Amino acid sequence: MTDETSGAVREWRVTGMDCASCAGKIRDAVGRLPGVSGVEVAIMSERLKLTLDEGQGAPEAVEATVRKLGFGIAPRAEARPFVLPDASAEGACGCGGACASGAPHAQDPGHGHAHSHDAAEPGAWYRTAKGRLVLLTGVLLACAWTVEALVPGPVGPVAFALACLIGLVPIARRAWAALRLGQPFTIEGLMTVAAAGALFIGAAEEAALVIFLFAVGEVLEGVAASRARDGIRALSRLVPETARLERDGGTVEVPAAGLRPGQIVRVRPGERLPADGEILEGQGGIDESPVTGESIPVTRGPGEAVFAGAVATDAALRIRVTRAAKDNTIARIVRLVEEAEEARAPTERFIDRFSRWYMPLIVGLAVAVAVLPPLAAGADWSTWIYRGLALLLIGCPCALVISVPAAIASALASGARRGLLMKGGAVIEAAAAVRQVAFDKTGTLTRGRPEVTDVVTLSGEAEVRVLALAAAVERGSAHPLAQAILARAEAAGAPELPAEAARSLAGRGAKARVEGEPLWVASPSFAAERGVLDAGTRARAEALEAEGKTVTVLFREGRALGLLALRDEPRADAAEAVRQLGRMGVSATILTGDNARTAEAIAARLGTGFRAQMRPEDKLAAIREMAGQGGVMMIGDGINDAPALKAASVGVAMGSGTDVALETADAAILRDRVTDVPAQIRLARAAMRNIRQNIAVALGLKGVFLVTSVLGITGLWIAILADTGATVLVTLNALRLLRFDPEARG
């Protein structure tokens, strides 16, 4: 994909990012390169995306810069862009440390947040560069303690100093690399200064302990970040790796990623579907829970669409592929979740801005604490330098900066597993603030398909006879009302009667010759014009219309045979959804183009307000008016309601995995369940509660230990524990959202 004015859009996978400061380092360093613009770094999906003018810069320069910072980097595979990286991969490009060209990757065992951002991320922690650093510093520290115990005198401090310096080398290298790239205020830099300062004032044992605890914290952060990614990564594993493709009268096993539209695949009972497709042969239950979160299998048969990742529960199926692997439903869901990281919440943007001046402020405060008391009051230099160094370690904003994206990523993954998609943190924050919900009626609150609700017999005709005659007139028509009459006749077992000269009467109904006589299915007004409605029948038709139903009259010349009332009925869970919204303090309103009687009848059944006979521009005006009273969510089909969806605080499209449902609105509900609307708001509110908790933990711990460090109550090793511990705590708290059930009504 290219832009003639700004260059080509490039994407890489970057391994080793554990916190938002990692992303910030990459963003700032790469953004300084010539020809680079629009840099976006996503921690959870390990993605670097930018626009590169190759006339001014080269992709190799980007990769070299990232490697200098200690991260692994490799171009994202275009064949399967939706597959998230697997933490068990041997290297960022699967080369185990060297590309085919023979050029080695940077395999430095450190980086810090001083994160040891190695290109390889094996599964076991002790096989990573971070893990090896923990083992090395732990052994050195144990050896130093042993030497001190066995050899009294000055040898012990020397052993601790050596342990500190050896462990500090990879961290100092990262600090130097960041400094050369214009980033002086990094945690690597703070760690290097703090450790060197501790050695200078004779606190060698504590300096070595701090290096070890820092390395342990890095491992814990890496594990926590990997757990957070697992929630998203699991989505890409829903599609099987292989498929049984029909070829030359038999089947052959091929990679599912290579399937193309038009090919035919076979699926056995109990197997996952390898692609989006259409059933050609077979009928049975399809478990779509991996895609939509719907726990009950649905019956699918020939001609019906099915999704990649769904499970054929009890029947063998023959399926024609309709979408390539990179465009199937699972792929688009994962891509949406990946891209959602770019839509950062206002809270996250504020914290990011805050952290940019917070670090220099902390450094300045630490210098003041170390220098002013000795200069102004003659205090002991060693004591106050020590306290200043502790402030440096406490001041790292990693826990605060990661508090929002970790919670957002967990909420996105949790929602995606349940068919609740939200396009980023900004949408989550807006959804949490919603106080009003506006529903489109047709296809949203209702099924979008009218049903025959009443059959009134006249002239002594039996109900099944009325249905058979009406079906004969309507057979062959694609009109929704005709289809509803045909469905009711079939369900009632009405006999199929032949019809001749069938034709549509525009705006009035339909006519055909049945059993040798003309027969009409038409509106009450047309029937009245033909003189076949007496006062009683007219009153009955008006009573049905007052209930919001569409009434048709079956009649022959001179006599009415029956009335058929039809209505697009509310979904089974619509009333429950409105009740749940009410308990959450959210009001519901129907915006519909239907007449006022129909809208009032539906609204009365569901307990909502309503506005009727609304054109698209009227809905847009209504949304703007409602927005003046607080956050408003608009639920529609993603096509006809596009202006209103766009104007709402949050526009939500309903639909089982359609392109429109996934790509037009701010959010999408893959299950056609109205109760997923309150569930989506519930999930957003839980995410914002989690974010507030994380911010409180991060700032609270910082505040407490800043004070205790200045007062001399806590020292260097407590400071580093507080910093790393806060980061791990907020990440683990964010992971709780992966288990949050938004359908619980408590």
XYZ file of C-alpha atoms in Angstrom:
746
model
C 0.000 0.000 0.000
C 1.536 3.313 -0.994
C 0.826 6.994 -0.824
C 2.343 9.036 -3.623
C 2.952 12.019 -1.352
C 4.271 10.343 1.764
C 5.845 7.054 0.704
C 5.082 3.421 1.441
C 3.461 2.005 4.555
C 5.768 -0.585 6.138
C 5.169 -2.998 9.007
C 7.535 -5.009 11.185
C 7.169 -7.377 14.089
C 9.202 -6.161 17.072
C 9.874 -8.632 19.875
C 10.783 -7.914 23.458
C 8.453 -5.004 24.232
C 7.109 -5.389 27.757
C 5.883 -1.926 28.651
C 4.866 1.373 27.137
C 8.309 2.897 27.701
C 9.662 0.297 25.268
C 7.195 1.476 22.639
C 8.092 5.082 23.411
C 11.801 4.457 22.848
C 11.163 2.848 19.489
C 8.672 5.503 18.446
C 11.001 8.381 19.297
C 14.180 6.833 17.883
C 12.630 5.658 14.605
C 10.679 8.887 14.220
C 13.976 10.814 14.051
C 15.142 8.902 10.974
C 15.010 10.707 7.592
C 12.040 9.792 5.424
C 10.087 8.302 8.327
C 6.658 9.584 9.395
C 3.467 8.315 11.038
C 5.250 5.927 13.415
C 2.869 3.638 15.328
C 4.043 1.036 17.851
C 1.595 -1.531 19.292
C 2.898 -3.364 22.349
C 0.411 -6.215 22.547
C 0.522 -7.121 18.861
C 4.294 -6.427 18.709
C 3.881 -4.269 15.633
C 5.829 -1.328 14.250
C 4.035 0.518 11.472
C 5.275 3.635 9.693
C 5.326 5.504 6.423
C 8.720 5.438 4.729
C 9.888 7.644 1.873
C 12.513 5.340 0.420
C 14.049 8.239 -1.459
C 15.259 9.584 1.881
C 15.512 6.497 4.083
C 15.757 2.715 3.887
C 14.015 -0.121 5.768
C 17.456 -1.357 6.852
C 18.001 1.892 8.761
C 14.765 1.332 10.667
C 15.741 -2.221 11.543
C 19.241 -1.189 12.600
C 17.883 1.511 14.891
C 15.473 -0.877 16.583
C 18.221 -3.470 17.062
C 20.511 -0.869 18.612
C 17.858 -0.387 21.274
C 18.042 -4.134 21.982
C 14.807 -5.315 20.382
C 14.314 -8.064 17.799
C 12.747 -6.971 14.517
C 11.649 -8.620 11.274
C 9.196 -7.652 8.500
C 5.664 -8.904 9.115
C 4.731 -11.746 6.764
C 2.282 -10.471 4.139
C 0.862 -13.915 3.428
C -0.795 -14.129 6.830
C -0.839 -10.611 8.267
C -3.562 -11.460 10.754
C -1.579 -14.125 12.593
C -0.123 -12.696 15.744
C 3.399 -13.705 16.715
C 3.872 -16.761 18.884
C 6.036 -16.333 21.934
C 7.507 -19.748 21.303
C 9.022 -18.672 17.990
C 12.777 -19.104 17.940
C 13.353 -15.684 16.482
C 11.650 -12.661 15.143
C 12.091 -13.980 11.651
C 12.353 -17.627 12.504
C 16.045 -17.732 11.751
C 17.282 -18.484 15.235
C 19.479 -15.427 15.258
C 20.795 -15.155 11.719
C 19.044 -14.330 8.497
C 19.490 -16.255 5.300
C 21.976 -13.656 4.264
C 24.141 -14.632 7.174
C 23.795 -11.290 8.888
C 23.508 -11.868 12.601
C 20.819 -10.291 14.693
C 21.593 -8.335 17.794
C 21.423 -10.851 20.606
C 22.306 -8.609 23.501
C 21.252 -9.968 26.849
C 19.744 -6.913 28.322
C 17.955 -3.750 27.322
C 16.119 -3.093 30.183
C 13.234 -1.345 30.683
C 16.372 -2.562 30.823
C 14.417 -5.171 29.116
C 16.561 -7.776 27.543
C 14.783 -7.474 24.269
C 16.193 -10.358 22.434
C 15.079 -11.321 18.998
C 14.424 -14.843 20.155
C 11.681 -15.472 22.653
C 11.765 -19.154 23.645
C 8.972 -20.416 25.821
C 10.827 -21.082 29.110
C 11.842 -17.899 30.938
C 15.339 -19.198 31.745
C 16.067 -19.662 28.035
C 15.510 -15.980 27.279
C 18.212 -13.347 27.536
C 16.282 -11.861 30.442
C 16.267 -15.183 32.212
C 19.967 -15.717 31.608
C 20.684 -12.286 33.072
C 18.697 -13.210 36.184
C 20.658 -16.442 36.585
C 23.982 -14.697 35.985
C 23.379 -11.859 38.430
C 21.931 -14.270 40.983
C 24.991 -16.519 40.838
C 27.343 -13.506 41.038
C 25.455 -12.132 44.031
C 25.538 -15.514 45.796
C 29.263 -15.811 45.083
C 29.884 -12.333 46.494
C 27.997 -13.191 49.693
C 30.020 -16.401 49.978
C 33.312 -14.549 49.499
C 32.325 -11.962 52.115
C 31.480 -14.698 54.610
C 34.662 -16.705 54.011
C 37.192 -13.902 53.486
C 36.764 -11.004 55.913
C 38.109 -7.611 54.976
C 38.001 -5.565 51.763
C 37.590 -8.580 49.466
C 33.822 -8.778 50.026
C 33.013 -5.259 48.768
C 35.224 -5.893 45.730
C 33.265 -9.073 44.950
C 29.982 -7.165 45.177
C 31.368 -4.409 42.955
C 32.390 -6.967 40.336
C 28.946 -8.615 40.507
C 27.310 -5.217 40.010
C 29.547 -4.189 37.103
C 29.151 -7.480 35.223
C 25.351 -7.357 35.540
C 25.292 -3.672 34.654
C 27.153 -4.045 31.328
C 24.126 -4.939 29.120
C 22.017 -2.284 30.827
C 24.674 0.394 30.334
C 25.020 -0.566 26.664
C 21.296 0.034 26.177
C 21.513 3.327 28.038
C 24.370 4.462 25.764
C 22.491 3.402 22.627
C 19.375 5.306 23.741
C 21.452 8.360 24.636
C 23.052 8.381 21.181
C 19.546 8.252 19.683
C 18.515 11.341 21.645
C 16.818 9.658 24.624
C 18.618 10.566 27.857
C 15.739 9.851 30.251
C 15.376 6.079 30.020
C 15.170 3.539 32.818
C 18.443 2.041 31.528
C 20.089 5.409 31.994
C 18.625 5.820 35.469
C 19.755 2.322 36.442
C 23.280 2.967 35.169
C 23.560 6.242 37.080
C 22.055 4.730 40.233
C 24.352 1.687 40.220
C 27.458 3.739 39.446
C 26.535 6.222 42.147
C 25.976 3.447 44.675
C 29.439 2.049 43.902
C 30.919 5.536 44.243
C 29.542 6.013 47.777
C 30.561 2.506 48.836
C 27.161 0.761 48.668
C 28.473 -2.054 46.451
C 26.402 -4.814 48.076
C 23.178 -2.893 47.635
C 24.104 -1.958 44.053
C 24.594 -5.636 43.155
C 21.292 -6.538 44.832
C 19.504 -3.811 42.900
C 20.844 -5.152 39.581
C 19.619 -8.657 40.466
C 16.163 -7.461 41.576
C 15.899 -5.380 38.441
C 16.627 -8.428 36.286
C 14.023 -10.463 38.216
C 11.487 -7.712 37.646
C 12.232 -7.768 33.937
C 11.442 -11.468 33.765
C 8.190 -10.948 35.659
C 7.206 -8.107 33.340
C 7.972 -10.262 30.311
C 5.820 -13.089 31.632
C 2.960 -10.703 32.418
C 3.156 -9.076 28.980
C 3.175 -12.489 27.313
C 0.076 -13.481 29.280
C -1.647 -10.300 28.120
C -0.770 -11.094 24.498
C -2.055 -14.645 24.859
C -5.628 -13.372 25.032
C -5.284 -11.823 21.588
C -2.952 -14.468 20.146
C -5.489 -17.211 20.915
C -7.845 -15.729 18.320
C -5.452 -16.457 15.474
C -5.161 -20.095 16.557
C -8.843 -20.746 15.930
C -8.274 -21.504 12.255
C -6.799 -24.980 11.646
C -3.400 -25.110 9.980
C -4.466 -27.586 7.292
C -7.533 -28.257 5.148
C -8.739 -31.216 3.085
C -9.055 -29.835 -0.431
C -10.966 -31.626 -3.187
C -8.670 -32.426 -6.089
C -8.912 -34.923 -8.961
C -11.874 -36.761 -7.473
C -10.264 -37.145 -4.054
C -8.965 -34.976 -1.228
C -5.482 -33.735 -0.429
C -4.284 -32.035 2.753
C -3.053 -28.495 2.099
C -2.162 -25.473 4.279
C -5.347 -23.595 5.178
C -3.519 -20.301 4.602
C -3.257 -21.121 0.904
C -6.965 -21.690 0.236
C -8.484 -19.532 -2.483
C -12.096 -18.496 -3.172
C -13.923 -21.062 -5.282
C -12.031 -24.097 -4.017
C -13.974 -26.936 -2.374
C -12.988 -28.335 1.022
C -14.408 -31.133 3.129
C -14.888 -31.040 6.879
C -15.524 -34.054 9.101
C -17.742 -33.964 12.209
C -15.858 -32.407 15.100
C -13.396 -30.510 12.885
C -12.887 -26.770 12.651
C -13.754 -25.060 9.390
C -10.558 -23.938 7.617
C -12.086 -20.987 5.749
C -15.109 -18.760 5.365
C -17.399 -20.435 2.880
C -20.796 -21.627 1.721
C -22.139 -25.103 2.413
C -22.639 -27.144 -0.748
C -23.566 -30.479 0.828
C -24.436 -31.562 4.338
C -26.566 -30.181 7.121
C -25.940 -30.139 10.837
C -25.015 -28.160 13.900
C -22.287 -25.536 13.589
C -20.630 -24.368 16.802
C -19.870 -20.719 16.064
C -18.751 -19.881 19.612
C -15.104 -19.387 18.555
C -16.272 -16.597 16.216
C -19.377 -15.114 17.813
C -19.262 -16.428 21.377
C -22.705 -18.005 20.891
C -22.654 -21.127 23.044
C -25.502 -23.017 21.341
C -24.719 -24.629 17.945
C -26.898 -23.436 15.073
C -28.144 -25.640 12.263
C -26.691 -24.785 8.859
C -27.377 -26.388 5.501
C -26.746 -25.981 1.761
C -26.529 -22.380 0.600
C -25.773 -20.967 4.046
C -22.600 -19.121 4.996
C -20.184 -20.470 7.620
C -17.093 -19.001 9.269
C -13.507 -20.140 9.551
C -12.822 -21.400 13.065
C -16.371 -22.665 13.658
C -16.796 -26.375 14.444
C -18.937 -28.848 12.491
C -20.443 -30.671 15.464
C -22.359 -33.588 13.972
C -22.209 -33.689 10.167
C -19.717 -33.975 7.339
C -19.778 -30.874 5.162
C -18.683 -29.934 1.699
C -17.867 -26.246 1.572
C -16.975 -23.791 -1.183
C -14.394 -21.254 0.002
C -15.651 -17.672 -0.342
C -12.759 -15.725 1.217
C -8.984 -16.081 1.193
C -7.289 -16.736 4.535
C -6.169 -13.123 4.974
C -9.768 -11.904 4.561
C -11.758 -14.477 6.531
C -13.816 -13.513 9.576
C -11.211 -14.573 12.140
C -8.515 -12.693 10.212
C -10.562 -9.518 10.161
C -11.432 -9.798 13.842
C -7.779 -10.242 14.797
C -6.747 -7.416 12.478
C -9.373 -5.191 14.054
C -8.135 -6.029 17.559
C -4.536 -5.396 16.471
C -5.390 -2.068 14.889
C -7.536 -1.080 17.859
C -4.350 -0.385 19.818
C -3.796 2.610 17.565
C -7.062 4.260 18.683
C -5.736 5.246 22.072
C -8.062 6.329 24.839
C -7.989 9.999 25.921
C -6.771 8.838 29.341
C -3.878 6.989 27.708
C -2.916 10.002 25.600
C -2.955 12.208 28.701
C -0.731 9.813 30.651
C 1.657 9.598 27.705
C 1.981 13.401 27.648
C 2.313 13.450 31.436
C 5.174 10.919 31.387
C 7.178 13.047 28.951
C 7.744 15.782 31.516
C 7.466 13.525 34.561
C 10.845 11.812 33.978
C 12.892 15.033 33.620
C 11.094 16.376 36.689
C 12.054 13.301 38.732
C 15.670 13.546 37.570
C 15.762 17.196 38.571
C 14.218 16.377 41.958
C 16.743 13.583 42.517
C 19.638 15.938 41.746
C 18.190 18.522 44.119
C 17.809 15.941 46.911
C 21.388 14.742 46.395
C 22.998 18.192 46.221
C 21.000 20.820 48.115
C 21.090 19.443 51.701
C 24.901 19.025 51.678
C 25.444 22.430 50.067
C 22.833 24.353 52.007
C 23.013 22.664 55.407
C 26.301 20.791 55.385
C 24.560 17.420 55.479
C 26.418 14.198 54.767
C 27.069 13.838 51.037
C 26.893 10.026 50.980
C 23.528 9.953 52.762
C 21.846 12.424 50.433
C 23.441 11.084 47.245
C 22.072 7.674 48.269
C 18.581 9.131 48.734
C 18.793 10.906 45.399
C 19.736 7.650 43.690
C 16.743 5.924 45.297
C 14.527 8.679 43.905
C 15.871 7.993 40.421
C 14.761 4.372 40.610
C 11.373 5.196 42.121
C 10.715 7.772 39.422
C 10.398 5.393 36.450
C 6.865 5.876 35.025
C 6.592 2.387 33.485
C 3.792 1.188 35.780
C 1.776 4.332 35.133
C 2.267 4.268 31.365
C 1.409 0.557 30.977
C -1.675 0.822 33.216
C -3.978 1.889 30.373
C -2.819 -0.123 27.320
C -2.629 -3.369 29.315
C -6.244 -2.987 30.459
C -7.417 -1.937 26.994
C -5.721 -4.906 25.323
C -7.242 -7.347 27.816
C -10.710 -5.838 27.369
C -10.425 -6.002 23.573
C -9.381 -9.651 23.695
C -12.084 -10.555 26.212
C -14.747 -8.887 24.092
C -13.521 -10.397 20.821
C -13.886 -13.905 22.254
C -17.546 -13.117 22.935
C -18.343 -11.435 19.644
C -18.092 -7.937 21.136
C -15.704 -5.842 19.067
C -14.576 -2.318 19.943
C -12.115 -0.370 17.836
C -9.673 0.785 20.471
C -9.345 2.503 23.802
C -11.128 5.654 22.672
C -14.244 3.589 21.918
C -14.029 1.748 25.247
C -13.783 5.017 27.147
C -16.728 6.496 25.222
C -18.839 3.345 25.698
C -18.225 3.419 29.447
C -19.678 6.943 29.559
C -22.852 6.090 27.605
C -26.113 7.094 29.288
C -28.489 6.713 26.325
C -28.887 4.041 23.672
C -30.708 4.662 20.384
C -31.879 1.556 18.516
C -32.752 1.254 14.893
C -35.829 -1.008 14.829
C -35.777 -3.215 11.756
C -33.052 -5.839 11.874
C -31.750 -4.564 15.200
C -34.464 -4.741 17.852
C -36.516 -6.884 15.508
C -35.503 -9.824 13.335
C -35.940 -7.841 10.133
C -38.361 -10.452 8.814
C -42.134 -9.955 9.215
C -44.146 -12.865 10.550
C -47.851 -13.665 10.287
C -49.216 -13.005 13.773
C -52.976 -13.318 13.178
C -55.203 -15.162 10.681
C -58.836 -13.990 10.825
C -61.243 -16.187 8.860
C -64.313 -14.717 7.145
C -67.158 -16.164 5.091
C -66.880 -19.478 6.921
C -63.428 -20.332 5.540
C -61.033 -22.457 7.637
C -57.669 -20.975 8.681
C -55.625 -23.487 6.691
C -57.808 -22.757 3.644
C -57.161 -19.001 3.964
C -53.431 -19.639 4.224
C -53.425 -21.967 1.200
C -55.266 -19.419 -0.969
C -53.067 -16.513 0.142
C -49.913 -18.562 -0.474
C -51.110 -19.427 -3.982
C -51.355 -15.715 -4.845
C -47.988 -14.825 -3.275
C -45.980 -17.812 -4.522
C -43.009 -16.610 -6.588
C -42.911 -13.147 -5.002
C -39.741 -12.005 -3.230
C -41.563 -9.383 -1.150
C -40.953 -9.848 2.621
C -44.694 -9.955 3.352
C -45.203 -12.593 0.674
C -42.359 -14.661 2.081
C -43.889 -14.434 5.556
C -47.267 -15.687 4.274
C -45.608 -18.557 2.427
C -43.633 -19.525 5.544
C -46.774 -19.528 7.714
C -48.704 -21.603 5.139
C -45.890 -24.158 5.000
C -45.720 -24.331 8.797
C -49.480 -24.885 8.972
C -49.317 -27.701 6.405
C -51.551 -25.864 3.938
C -51.901 -27.623 0.560
C -50.141 -26.041 -2.419
C -52.718 -24.678 -4.855
C -51.915 -23.843 -8.491
C -52.232 -20.215 -9.576
C -52.316 -18.496 -12.956
C -51.694 -14.962 -14.196
C -50.121 -13.875 -10.930
C -49.055 -10.247 -10.874
C -48.124 -7.532 -8.435
C -50.303 -4.473 -7.836
C -47.833 -1.684 -7.032
C -48.445 -0.328 -3.557
C -51.643 -2.354 -3.154
C -50.916 -6.092 -3.101
C -51.020 -9.017 -5.507
C -53.564 -10.766 -7.745
C -53.775 -14.230 -9.328
C -56.333 -16.660 -10.738
C -56.798 -19.529 -8.306
C -59.319 -22.338 -8.805
C -60.612 -20.533 -11.868
C -61.492 -17.255 -10.117
C -59.602 -13.989 -9.524
C -58.157 -13.766 -6.025
C -56.498 -10.809 -4.309
C -54.184 -10.366 -1.337
C -54.204 -6.610 -0.869
C -54.305 -3.716 1.555
C -57.499 -2.884 3.492
C -57.819 0.423 1.593
C -57.780 -1.377 -1.773
C -60.227 -3.964 -0.489
C -62.514 -1.149 0.669
C -62.334 0.395 -2.780
C -63.490 -2.944 -4.197
C -66.425 -2.873 -1.785
C -65.648 -6.125 0.040
C -65.189 -4.784 3.618
C -68.222 -4.361 5.827
C -68.101 -2.234 8.982
C -67.242 -5.145 11.295
C -64.379 -6.364 9.135
C -63.046 -2.844 8.750
C -63.100 -2.354 12.529
C -61.245 -5.632 13.023
C -58.559 -4.581 10.516
C -58.168 -1.201 12.225
C -57.804 -2.881 15.625
C -54.978 -5.052 14.278
C -53.277 -2.018 12.717
C -53.517 -0.221 16.059
C -51.316 -2.992 17.471
C -48.601 -2.022 14.999
C -49.356 -4.795 12.537
C -49.583 -4.709 8.753
C -52.957 -6.086 7.617
C -53.706 -7.690 4.262
C -57.113 -8.819 3.037
C -57.723 -12.034 1.097
C -60.795 -11.558 -1.091
C -62.594 -12.579 -4.242
C -65.022 -10.473 -6.197
C -67.657 -9.272 -3.773
C -66.528 -11.096 -0.588
C -63.656 -11.095 1.839
C -62.263 -14.518 2.826
C -59.880 -13.521 5.584
C -57.501 -11.050 7.177
C -53.796 -11.722 7.666
C -51.893 -9.535 10.147
C -48.090 -9.384 9.961
C -45.474 -7.719 12.075
C -41.712 -7.665 12.372
C -41.537 -9.117 15.878
C -38.950 -8.028 18.460
C -36.064 -10.375 19.052
C -36.621 -12.756 21.934
C -34.050 -10.994 24.132
C -34.943 -7.389 23.235
C -37.111 -6.735 26.304
C -34.487 -8.251 28.617
C -31.795 -6.076 27.033
C -33.850 -2.938 27.683
C -34.407 -4.035 31.303
C -30.673 -4.559 31.769
C -29.923 -1.128 30.328
C -32.425 0.421 32.709
C -30.747 -1.236 35.704
C -27.442 0.217 34.492
C -28.880 3.730 34.359
C -29.042 3.814 30.558
C -32.224 4.897 28.768
C -33.323 3.337 25.457
C -35.072 4.961 22.488
C -36.219 3.503 19.161
C -35.477 5.532 16.026
C -37.469 4.122 13.102
C -38.825 5.038 9.722
C -42.017 3.079 10.439
C -45.335 4.759 11.170
C -46.107 5.945 14.681
C -48.589 3.136 15.453
C -46.071 0.420 14.639
C -43.307 2.164 16.564
C -45.554 2.772 19.563
C -46.650 -0.858 19.660
C -43.051 -2.151 19.655
C -41.905 0.483 22.160
C -44.763 -0.352 24.528
C -43.840 -4.043 24.493
C -40.182 -3.309 25.193
C -40.494 -0.369 27.545
C -38.570 2.161 25.431
C -39.187 5.612 24.077
C -39.625 6.024 20.325
C -39.437 8.445 17.436
C -41.223 7.381 14.259
C -41.270 8.172 10.530
C -37.622 9.194 10.624
C -35.513 9.571 7.525
C -31.701 9.180 7.790
C -31.274 12.926 8.263
C -33.922 12.886 11.012
C -32.046 10.134 12.854
C -28.863 12.167 12.573
C -30.582 15.206 14.080
C -32.048 13.066 16.868
C -28.622 11.636 17.764
C -27.125 15.119 17.915
C -29.962 16.262 20.153
C -29.541 13.267 22.473
C -25.772 13.805 22.603
C -26.412 17.142 24.278
C -27.716 15.206 27.293
C -24.723 12.849 27.649
C -22.989 10.002 25.878
C -25.179 8.217 23.329
C -24.697 4.834 21.657
C -26.430 4.143 18.346
C -27.205 0.541 17.392
C -27.941 -0.086 13.709
C -27.199 -2.306 10.751
C -24.103 -0.429 9.664
C -25.466 0.611 6.254
C -28.768 2.518 6.322
C -27.942 4.163 9.628
C -24.421 5.260 8.686
C -24.910 9.012 9.387
C -26.418 8.356 12.827
C -23.780 5.730 13.657
C -21.063 8.219 12.801
C -22.577 11.043 14.845
C -23.120 8.989 18.007
C -20.522 8.828 20.781
C -20.294 5.128 19.908
C -21.792 3.612 16.755
C -22.430 -0.132 17.023
C -23.241 -2.337 14.035
C -25.112 -5.599 14.531
C -24.473 -8.487 12.188
C -22.932 -11.934 12.093
C -19.495 -11.118 10.804
C -20.451 -9.058 7.750
C -17.911 -6.699 6.240
C -20.062 -3.721 7.165
C -20.520 -4.863 10.764
C -16.773 -5.230 11.200
C -15.551 -2.182 9.355
C -18.013 0.730 9.395
C -18.954 1.484 12.987
C -16.912 2.110 16.140
C -17.933 -1.293 17.475
C -19.698 -4.437 16.309
C -21.826 -7.200 17.822
C -21.297 -10.444 15.937
C -24.146 -12.324 17.608
C -27.555 -10.996 16.672
C -28.383 -10.651 20.366
C -29.703 -7.413 21.789
C -28.465 -8.369 25.281
C -24.942 -7.959 23.925
C -25.550 -4.187 23.926
C -25.618 -3.921 27.754
C -22.825 -6.518 27.834
C -20.654 -4.255 25.688
C -21.289 -1.284 27.966
C -20.617 -3.501 31.005
C -17.264 -4.586 29.548
C -16.281 -0.987 28.781
C -17.145 0.121 32.312
C -15.157 -2.777 33.781
C -12.162 -1.753 31.663
C -12.342 1.844 32.871
C -12.629 0.678 36.513
C -9.560 -1.454 35.931
C -7.683 1.512 34.466
C -8.557 3.708 37.459
C -7.367 0.959 39.813
C -4.109 0.653 37.886
C -3.466 4.385 37.949
C -4.197 4.488 41.693
C -1.768 1.614 42.349
C 0.968 3.119 40.175
C 0.710 6.649 41.549
C 0.043 5.474 45.109
C 3.167 3.338 45.300
C 5.249 6.044 43.657
C 3.975 8.652 46.100
C 4.588 6.531 49.186
C 8.099 5.478 48.240
C 9.116 8.908 46.982
C 8.418 10.223 50.463
C 10.029 7.298 52.276
C 13.118 7.494 50.046
C 13.607 11.199 50.761
C 13.189 10.542 54.479
C 15.715 7.708 54.327
C 13.227 5.046 55.425
C 13.613 2.957 52.250
C 16.713 2.366 50.158
C 17.771 1.374 46.675
C 16.613 -2.229 46.655
C 13.189 -1.302 48.028
C 12.975 1.407 45.367
C 13.567 -0.997 42.516
C 11.132 -3.491 44.019
C 8.508 -0.759 44.228
C 9.058 0.243 40.599
C 9.062 -3.257 39.116
C 6.413 -4.500 41.539
C 4.020 -1.729 40.527
C 4.474 -2.597 36.844
C 3.801 -6.267 37.479
C 0.803 -5.497 39.716
C -0.957 -3.284 37.185
C -0.328 -5.794 34.396
C -1.691 -8.681 36.445
C -4.694 -6.576 37.421
C -5.337 -5.844 33.741
C -5.211 -9.580 32.992
C -8.266 -10.058 35.211
C -10.324 -8.586 32.380
C -9.585 -11.690 30.299
C -11.781 -13.618 32.748
C -14.443 -10.917 33.098
C -17.902 -12.066 32.008
C -19.795 -9.047 30.598
C -22.999 -11.086 30.415
C -23.213 -11.402 34.204
C -25.921 -9.069 35.440
C -24.794 -8.643 39.011
